[in-house]
Amino acid sequence: MIPSEVEQYLRDLHTSIQRGLAALDPSRPFTVDPWSRGESNGVTAIIEDGDVLERAGIGFSLVRGDKMPEAASVRHPEIVGKPFIACGVSLVVHPKNPYVPTTHMNVRGFFSEHAWWFGGGYDLTPYYPFEADVRAWHRTAKEACDPTGPGVYAAQKAACDDYFYLPHRKEPRGVGGIFFDDFSGDFARCFAHLRRVGDSFLAAYRPIVLRRKDTPYGARERAFQLYRRGRYVEFNLVFDRGTKFGLQYGGRIESILLSMPPLATWRYDWHPEDEARLLEVLRPRDWIGDSAA
Amino acid sequence: MIPSEVEQYLRDLHTSIQRGLAALDPSRPFTVDPWSRGESNGVTAIIEDGDVLERAGIGFSLVRGDKMPEAASVRHPEIVGKPFIACGVSLVVHPKNPYVPTTHMNVRGFFSEHAWWFGGGYDLTPYYPFEADVRAWHRTAKEACDPTGPGVYAAQKAACDDYFYLPHRKEPRGVGGIFFDDFSGDFARCFAHLRRVGDSFLAAYRPIVLRRKDTPYGARERAFQLYRRGRYVEFNLVFDRGTKFGLQYGGRIESILLSMPPLATWRYDWHPEDEARLLEVLRPRDWIGDSAA
């Protein structure tokens, strides 16, 4: 039911991104943990307590289910409750240095008897943002989208801003990137888009890590980073559809919660100066055009 | 629309429990933060980074809303979307010493033109449980319930076990206590029950804190405590109806998330020996009868 080239691409992407992340942090190896449950299987690769990557997990999974959970699709209510295959690669990187942004990337395909679609994207969550980094991040994302068609980057950038938003805090989660879901139509075009998104992730993220990972920091920046990671937890557990899908489906909990930070804090009504500065940069804007130059 | 004796009782309870908790940790004072938003108001009292209480928050709130959110009631769908008043006291205590359990208590009343009910209870979440503590905790809860009627403790104890359960982990949150909701009928009887629950909380919790707060501990216990606090975050953000109610209603976020721990960790697939021992004790059982003696 799943095209073999899609499965193969996603398996290869998992391996190549894991190697790319491992090269960023030679302090310890990734643990590679293959798993299977019934007709589903996957591989989780994780590094914890690294010098550069405090916690980074990247998972490949191929889930065969009898009943598509509600959270899986907005546009395809007709297949909720029907058999499906979901195959994807998902990663979250929580760097140790507060000057290096957290990032999330996901590419996935859903396949059922009567419908298929792709989804995915990547987004960036800085604590101490550098505008040059954000502009470069969005330029790479735009280059990945442009061959798919005019307006694709703009639409997926806007979808990302819409999606990664914490309504209870009235705050964006980060500076965005691209997000797409229920993406179907011409298979070759859609699959090519998925590949360009997957293949461009390291090109977008690696330079930022390399530029910022040795920035000196102290207790103030660390405290702020841990506090803002609390927002990440709130978004993922309360709002993220991927997490809801996993919990509704009764998926493998360690894989679903790979996105959790290694350490997070909550403090009552704390609004340090660093927060005001950050929130100013998080306001959705055009990171490509002249206005952001 | 809210009986004045209910509001007065809850305001007084807030003050008396705050004083009782403050007496457990003289290292620093509680911050008392009154707030109001439109026709709603409340008082949040909080201590952070205390020697005994690493984070403990107790809130009183009186919320007047135009539209009852769905999460508010299971048994009263007819008043969803109608004007309501919700008034309650809610607290969570995250002690510093891993040998002192985390606890949660809540008592609340909902009032609308056509219905009213009370809800609440208290539950205990140990990391290193002592069976004698758990038995005493449940005995105090039973004494609070017994005057309400035969079988009340048993029913509310079972409801607590049902409610504080993490389906995605297949784990109870803690060793339970009592939980009741949509509790209505004879007003005097219901209000008396609410008062006995509120008034017995300190009697149930304080002795446990006093017995365990000076237990020596090291890095192992601290790491395990922080890890298990991640479960607390998961329950509250994913499953807790009070939190959902607050987020759906667009309530005051700092009050809703008072329940969050000061510091929590996530680790991949970590199952230390201490966890097996804990999970054994968490299995719901009769903590009153001979079988537990």
XYZ file of C-alpha atoms in Angstrom:
586
model
C 0.000 0.000 0.000
C 3.010 2.297 0.486
C 5.118 3.022 -2.632
C 8.471 1.354 -2.036
C 10.420 4.419 -3.168
C 8.765 6.457 -0.417
C 9.682 3.960 2.287
C 13.217 3.669 0.941
C 13.681 7.426 0.728
C 12.506 7.906 4.310
C 14.741 5.121 5.640
C 17.732 6.641 3.850
C 16.863 10.122 5.060
C 16.766 8.871 8.638
C 20.246 7.458 8.280
C 21.747 10.457 6.527
C 20.341 13.045 8.932
C 21.414 10.954 11.902
C 24.958 10.905 10.511
C 24.818 14.624 9.878
C 23.712 15.326 13.433
C 26.303 12.908 14.819
C 29.015 14.841 12.985
C 27.923 17.969 14.870
C 28.579 16.326 18.224
C 31.452 13.855 18.391
C 31.326 13.799 22.220
C 29.344 10.557 22.229
C 27.685 8.238 19.732
C 23.984 8.106 18.933
C 22.159 5.118 20.364
C 20.308 3.362 17.574
C 17.242 1.502 18.763
C 15.235 -0.504 16.215
C 11.771 -1.551 17.383
C 8.763 -3.400 16.079
C 5.229 -3.809 17.354
C 2.828 -5.985 15.432
C 3.029 -4.902 11.804
C 4.664 -1.584 12.666
C 8.356 -0.950 12.975
C 10.852 1.821 13.282
C 14.277 2.966 14.293
C 14.957 5.570 16.933
C 18.368 7.188 17.089
C 19.127 9.365 20.067
C 21.944 11.234 21.716
C 21.576 12.462 25.290
C 23.874 14.619 27.354
C 26.210 15.390 24.459
C 28.499 18.405 24.593
C 26.682 20.098 21.712
C 23.372 18.211 21.543
C 21.849 17.933 24.978
C 19.106 15.747 23.571
C 18.488 14.998 19.917
C 16.273 12.226 18.678
C 15.463 11.187 15.159
C 12.951 8.485 14.452
C 11.911 6.560 11.401
C 8.592 4.765 11.710
C 6.322 2.740 9.497
C 3.007 2.301 11.250
C 0.272 0.023 9.918
C -3.042 0.654 11.633
C -6.552 -0.709 11.418
C -8.202 2.597 12.170
C -6.910 5.995 11.149
C -7.139 8.263 14.204
C -8.978 11.564 13.918
C -5.862 13.650 14.517
C -4.236 12.290 11.354
C -6.100 14.343 8.812
C -8.020 17.546 8.450
C -8.999 17.121 4.819
C -9.732 13.420 4.666
C -12.472 12.709 7.212
C -13.717 9.890 4.965
C -10.800 7.657 5.880
C -10.907 8.174 9.659
C -11.482 4.745 11.147
C -10.119 2.935 8.043
C -6.875 0.944 7.670
C -3.815 3.058 6.902
C -0.052 3.167 6.671
C 1.862 6.126 8.042
C 5.557 6.369 7.296
C 7.816 9.197 8.299
C 10.951 10.655 9.744
C 10.686 12.999 12.693
C 13.366 14.753 14.673
C 13.817 17.269 17.426
C 17.175 18.710 18.453
C 17.630 20.355 21.854
C 21.136 21.835 21.817
C 22.979 22.486 25.034
C 24.177 26.009 24.264
C 21.279 28.475 24.671
C 22.561 30.398 21.653
C 21.816 27.430 19.397
C 18.127 27.161 18.490
C 16.025 24.072 19.022
C 14.709 22.622 15.802
C 12.087 20.171 14.612
C 11.752 18.453 11.260
C 9.219 15.958 10.039
C 8.392 14.385 6.684
C 5.681 11.791 6.392
C 3.284 10.046 4.070
C -0.160 8.601 4.801
C -1.544 5.897 2.598
C -4.947 4.246 2.636
C -7.019 2.445 0.067
C -8.711 5.611 -1.121
C -6.313 8.446 -0.393
C -2.702 9.362 0.150
C -0.952 12.547 1.133
C 2.349 13.896 2.331
C 3.072 16.257 5.140
C 6.029 17.744 6.911
C 8.274 20.733 7.247
C 10.828 22.201 9.591
C 10.816 25.026 12.058
C 13.293 26.784 14.302
C 12.909 27.786 17.954
C 15.663 30.140 19.076
C 16.178 31.451 22.598
C 18.681 34.130 21.584
C 17.880 34.676 17.920
C 20.291 36.057 15.339
C 18.421 37.619 12.452
C 21.053 36.535 9.933
C 20.505 32.915 10.983
C 16.756 33.227 10.606
C 17.039 34.799 7.170
C 19.402 32.054 5.990
C 17.064 29.407 7.433
C 14.115 30.793 5.505
C 16.149 31.233 2.313
C 17.062 27.536 2.372
C 13.425 26.640 2.980
C 12.341 28.831 0.077
C 14.890 27.222 -2.252
C 13.471 23.817 -1.319
C 9.943 24.987 -2.099
C 10.480 27.047 -5.253
C 10.769 24.145 -7.735
C 7.369 22.904 -6.510
C 5.737 26.073 -7.772
C 5.306 29.795 -7.286
C 3.734 30.706 -3.975
C 4.531 27.353 -2.377
C 7.080 28.769 0.055
C 4.815 31.677 0.976
C 1.877 29.350 1.642
C 3.907 26.826 3.629
C 5.691 29.568 5.564
C 2.321 31.043 6.535
C 1.011 27.572 7.452
C 4.042 27.107 9.690
C 3.430 30.410 11.472
C -0.218 29.414 11.954
C 0.553 25.946 13.218
C 3.389 26.602 15.652
C 1.485 29.042 17.795
C 0.608 28.790 21.483
C -2.876 30.322 21.811
C -2.824 30.121 25.620
C 0.373 32.190 25.672
C -0.458 34.232 22.568
C 3.075 33.457 21.422
C 4.604 31.888 18.323
C 6.667 28.819 19.179
C 9.613 30.057 17.174
C 10.580 31.855 13.983
C 8.859 29.276 11.823
C 10.010 27.742 8.599
C 7.717 25.640 6.417
C 4.808 23.341 7.170
C 2.581 21.374 4.834
C -0.059 18.722 5.325
C -2.681 16.883 3.268
C -0.356 17.539 0.333
C -1.511 15.460 -2.622
C -2.310 15.660 -6.331
C 0.404 14.791 -8.829
C 2.415 12.097 -7.040
C 5.784 12.844 -8.674
C 5.528 16.551 -7.874
C 4.441 15.936 -4.273
C 7.101 13.308 -3.609
C 9.769 15.563 -5.121
C 8.672 18.315 -2.745
C 8.871 15.953 0.223
C 12.401 14.975 -0.810
C 13.601 18.541 -1.263
C 12.284 19.410 2.195
C 13.932 16.385 3.772
C 17.174 16.861 1.885
C 17.496 20.565 2.710
C 17.077 20.243 6.464
C 20.731 19.741 7.353
C 21.766 22.486 4.953
C 19.425 24.822 6.819
C 20.306 23.828 10.366
C 23.965 22.780 10.407
C 25.490 26.194 9.636
C 23.538 27.721 12.537
C 24.828 25.105 14.972
C 28.398 25.572 13.749
C 28.211 29.360 14.041
C 26.673 29.441 17.546
C 27.721 26.316 19.412
C 30.806 27.871 21.000
C 29.179 31.140 22.031
C 30.042 31.738 25.703
C 27.040 31.711 28.028
C 26.313 31.698 31.723
C 23.618 30.960 34.275
C 21.320 33.702 32.963
C 21.118 32.266 29.454
C 20.816 28.712 30.735
C 17.928 29.629 33.045
C 16.131 31.385 30.196
C 16.659 28.454 27.849
C 15.216 25.983 30.368
C 12.256 28.255 30.988
C 11.487 28.629 27.293
C 11.770 24.875 26.859
C 8.696 24.728 29.083
C 6.826 26.428 26.233
C 8.045 23.696 23.911
C 6.613 21.065 26.229
C 3.325 22.939 26.437
C 2.998 23.181 22.667
C 3.848 19.568 22.020
C 1.632 18.062 24.700
C -1.344 20.392 24.327
C -1.453 21.325 20.654
C 0.778 19.241 18.412
C -1.226 17.040 16.054
C 1.617 14.565 15.614
C 1.766 14.002 19.362
C -2.029 13.727 19.578
C -2.004 11.271 16.682
C 0.560 9.152 18.512
C -1.305 9.230 21.799
C -4.693 8.540 20.170
C -3.234 5.730 18.141
C -1.596 4.237 21.209
C 1.790 4.481 19.540
C 5.189 3.795 21.032
C 5.442 6.396 23.735
C 9.229 6.723 23.763
C 9.143 7.533 20.055
C 6.252 9.978 20.350
C 7.897 11.864 23.200
C 11.336 12.064 21.583
C 10.439 15.726 21.152
C 10.537 16.447 24.875
C 13.486 18.501 26.136
C 15.986 16.865 28.484
C 15.322 19.479 31.162
C 12.674 22.187 31.431
C 11.546 24.616 34.081
C 8.400 26.473 35.013
C 8.473 29.686 37.037
C 5.543 31.775 38.121
C 4.874 34.782 35.936
C 8.529 35.223 35.032
C 9.203 37.711 32.278
C 12.913 38.478 32.067
C 14.286 41.085 29.678
C 15.536 38.339 27.399
C 11.935 37.302 26.842
C 10.824 40.683 25.555
C 13.745 40.683 23.127
C 12.940 37.165 21.952
C 9.210 37.787 21.498
C 9.972 40.800 19.332
C 11.913 38.590 16.916
C 9.306 35.808 17.010
C 6.588 38.020 15.547
C 5.811 36.495 12.140
C 7.366 38.512 9.346
C 8.728 38.224 5.834
C 12.275 36.891 6.341
C 13.086 36.854 2.637
C 12.029 40.200 1.153
C 13.754 43.556 1.346
C 11.905 44.469 4.520
C 13.926 41.894 6.435
C 17.243 42.588 4.702
C -25.621 33.226 41.566
C -22.983 31.703 43.906
C -24.058 31.123 47.523
C -22.055 33.562 49.615
C -21.126 30.914 52.172
C -19.457 28.882 49.451
C -17.359 31.807 48.242
C -16.473 32.742 51.817
C -15.521 29.167 52.721
C -13.250 28.861 49.690
C -11.564 32.213 50.331
C -10.921 31.225 53.936
C -9.665 27.789 52.915
C -7.196 29.382 50.540
C -5.811 31.502 53.350
C -5.646 28.727 55.919
C -3.957 26.195 53.652
C -1.490 28.795 52.455
C -0.571 29.485 56.084
C -0.296 25.790 56.785
C 2.033 25.250 53.838
C 4.051 28.338 54.761
C 4.600 26.879 58.224
C 6.171 23.813 56.578
C 8.811 25.936 54.884
C 10.026 29.003 56.767
C 12.965 29.464 54.345
C 11.107 32.143 52.411
C 7.661 33.731 52.339
C 4.881 32.935 49.910
C 4.289 35.579 47.268
C 0.623 36.546 47.305
C -0.607 37.781 43.956
C -4.213 38.979 43.689
C -5.524 39.356 40.152
C -8.688 40.306 38.348
C -9.794 40.050 34.755
C -13.177 41.394 33.772
C -15.679 39.977 36.263
C -13.313 37.231 37.400
C -10.812 37.485 40.184
C -8.508 35.400 42.267
C -5.496 35.190 44.490
C -2.426 33.131 43.722
C 0.016 32.344 46.495
C 3.274 30.744 45.558
C 6.618 29.763 46.969
C 9.502 28.902 44.654
C 12.926 27.581 45.467
C 12.168 27.022 49.149
C 14.261 24.632 51.207
C 11.319 22.256 51.706
C 8.872 23.321 48.999
C 10.644 23.633 45.688
C 7.465 24.964 44.136
C 4.070 25.143 45.768
C 1.203 27.185 44.450
C -2.272 27.605 45.834
C -4.871 29.574 43.992
C -8.320 30.839 44.781
C -10.368 31.864 41.785
C -13.871 33.053 41.096
C -14.488 32.937 37.385
C -17.613 34.369 35.782
C -18.014 33.221 32.199
C -20.521 33.725 29.401
C -20.121 30.230 28.013
C -19.421 27.115 30.031
C -16.615 25.218 28.254
C -17.148 21.577 27.353
C -14.426 20.344 29.684
C -16.299 21.656 32.718
C -18.900 18.950 33.022
C -19.552 15.383 32.083
C -23.084 15.141 33.453
C -24.460 18.543 32.566
C -24.172 18.917 28.786
C -27.302 21.104 28.845
C -25.420 24.029 30.344
C -22.394 23.931 28.034
C -22.333 27.292 26.294
C -24.411 29.000 29.039
C -23.282 31.610 31.610
C -21.666 30.163 34.718
C -19.663 30.875 37.826
C -16.801 28.600 38.847
C -15.235 29.126 42.235
C -12.494 27.008 43.724
C -9.238 26.474 45.486
C -6.544 24.481 43.764
C -3.047 23.619 44.862
C -0.056 21.601 43.850
C 3.005 21.085 46.031
C 6.314 19.985 44.521
C 8.629 19.327 47.471
C 12.375 19.480 47.054
C 13.240 16.248 48.855
C 12.457 13.265 46.608
C 11.256 11.350 49.657
C 8.374 13.793 50.104
C 5.493 13.115 47.706
C 4.014 15.689 45.390
C 0.386 16.431 46.137
C -2.600 18.063 44.506
C -5.833 19.286 46.069
C -8.796 20.981 44.531
C -12.266 21.927 45.735
C -14.633 23.796 43.470
C -18.237 24.678 42.790
C -19.951 25.384 39.479
C -23.107 27.433 39.424
C -25.380 28.261 36.539
C -29.011 29.237 36.274
C -30.200 25.657 35.982
C -27.605 23.541 37.746
C -24.899 23.547 40.353
C -22.413 20.979 41.496
C -19.275 20.538 43.523
C -16.100 18.742 42.670
C -12.687 18.172 44.099
C -10.463 15.836 46.007
C -6.827 15.248 46.776
C -4.240 12.797 45.585
C -0.652 11.920 46.382
C 2.232 11.282 43.993
C 5.228 9.746 45.742
C 8.582 8.987 44.163
C 9.818 6.851 47.053
C 6.601 5.721 48.711
C 6.275 4.635 52.324
C 3.288 2.363 52.766
C 2.550 3.728 56.242
C 2.240 7.224 54.768
C -0.116 6.035 52.066
C -2.321 4.193 54.553
C -2.518 7.251 56.820
C -3.311 9.442 53.805
C -6.210 7.213 52.798
C -7.464 6.889 56.377
C -7.730 10.665 56.646
C -9.535 10.779 53.297
C -11.948 8.088 54.460
C -12.691 9.948 57.700
C -13.533 13.031 55.629
C -15.909 11.014 53.448
C -17.621 8.779 56.013
C -20.069 11.367 57.407
C -21.326 11.945 53.852
C -22.540 8.384 53.665
C -21.562 4.732 53.449
C -19.643 3.873 50.320
C -18.682 7.479 49.614
C -14.986 6.959 50.311
C -14.895 3.738 48.295
C -16.569 5.410 45.328
C -14.421 8.529 45.437
C -11.260 6.500 45.983
C -12.107 4.425 42.901
C -12.914 7.590 40.924
C -9.515 8.985 41.922
C -7.718 5.853 40.714
C -9.644 6.063 37.445
C -8.990 9.737 36.903
C -5.305 10.005 37.737
C -4.150 7.460 35.231
C -1.796 7.935 32.264
C -3.190 5.705 29.505
C -0.211 6.343 27.211
C 2.129 5.068 29.942
C -0.333 2.551 31.385
C 0.613 3.973 34.782
C -1.314 5.480 37.679
C -0.139 9.014 38.436
C 0.245 8.241 42.111
C -1.312 6.357 45.009
C -4.581 8.225 44.655
C -6.811 9.598 47.340
C -10.317 10.859 46.622
C -11.914 12.512 43.611
C -15.475 13.644 43.055
C -17.195 15.670 40.374
C -20.727 16.627 39.343
C -21.559 16.166 43.012
C -25.020 17.577 43.666
C -28.356 16.793 45.303
C -28.957 17.966 48.845
C -27.018 21.224 49.049
C -26.197 21.084 52.760
C -24.871 17.530 52.491
C -22.790 18.286 49.405
C -21.371 21.501 50.810
C -20.522 19.740 54.083
C -18.650 17.108 52.094
C -16.739 19.775 50.196
C -15.757 21.407 53.492
C -14.600 18.178 55.090
C -12.444 17.436 52.072
C -10.944 20.912 52.079
C -10.468 20.969 55.833
C -8.796 17.555 55.995
C -6.152 18.195 53.368
C -3.484 19.609 55.654
C -4.169 16.912 58.234
C -3.497 14.338 55.524
C -0.407 15.904 53.969
C 1.461 17.755 56.707
C 2.507 14.701 58.741
C 4.028 13.118 55.625
C 6.083 16.213 54.888
C 7.270 16.431 58.485
C 8.260 12.768 58.589
C 10.154 12.734 55.274
C 11.518 16.212 54.603
C 14.888 15.599 56.254
C 15.516 12.189 54.715
C 19.034 12.228 53.246
C 19.158 11.842 49.478
C 21.641 12.095 46.673
C 21.921 12.496 42.911
C 20.192 9.176 42.219
C 16.998 10.122 44.022
C 17.029 13.629 42.599
C 17.405 12.344 39.032
C 14.542 9.920 39.541
C 12.312 12.608 41.047
C 12.919 14.970 38.105
C 12.229 12.161 35.660
C 8.958 11.203 37.324
C 7.926 14.847 37.390
C 7.896 14.563 33.594
C 4.961 12.168 34.033
C 3.204 14.810 36.102
C 3.622 17.311 33.269
C 2.325 14.770 30.771
C -0.777 14.037 32.814
C -1.616 17.650 33.469
C -1.119 18.909 29.932
C -2.576 15.953 28.078
C -5.333 14.605 30.319
C -6.298 16.863 33.202
C -9.796 18.278 32.794
C -9.075 21.269 35.023
C -6.167 22.273 32.823
C -8.230 21.712 29.665
C -11.052 23.756 31.172
C -8.633 26.598 31.846
C -7.089 26.473 28.393
C -10.470 26.181 26.628
C -11.884 29.013 28.676
C -8.844 31.172 27.947
C -8.172 31.516 31.638
C -5.207 33.101 33.343
C -2.337 30.948 32.207
C -0.069 31.493 35.204
C -2.853 30.264 37.484
C -3.728 27.277 35.303
C -0.115 26.156 35.082
C 0.625 26.537 38.791
C 0.597 22.749 38.762
C 3.759 22.500 36.662
C 6.901 21.332 38.460
C 9.816 23.745 38.824
C 12.133 21.376 36.969
C 11.456 18.185 35.035
C 13.441 15.880 32.809
C 12.788 13.467 29.983
C 15.141 10.618 29.170
C 14.793 8.051 26.449
C 13.380 4.739 27.584
C 14.867 5.031 31.060
C 13.644 2.467 33.536
C 15.779 2.541 36.671
C 15.273 0.055 39.473
C 13.576 2.743 41.529
C 10.839 2.874 38.925
C 9.952 -0.805 39.188
C 9.707 -0.436 42.965
C 7.528 2.657 42.637
C 5.172 1.171 40.042
C 4.591 -1.817 42.292
C 3.280 0.472 45.037
C 1.242 2.583 42.616
C -0.974 -0.340 41.611
C -4.446 0.569 42.885
C -5.309 -1.353 46.025
C -7.354 -1.150 49.185
C -5.214 1.002 51.506
C -7.673 0.790 54.397
C -8.683 -2.854 54.789
C -6.776 -5.677 56.424
C -5.155 -6.649 53.144
C -3.083 -3.482 53.265
C -2.389 -3.572 56.992
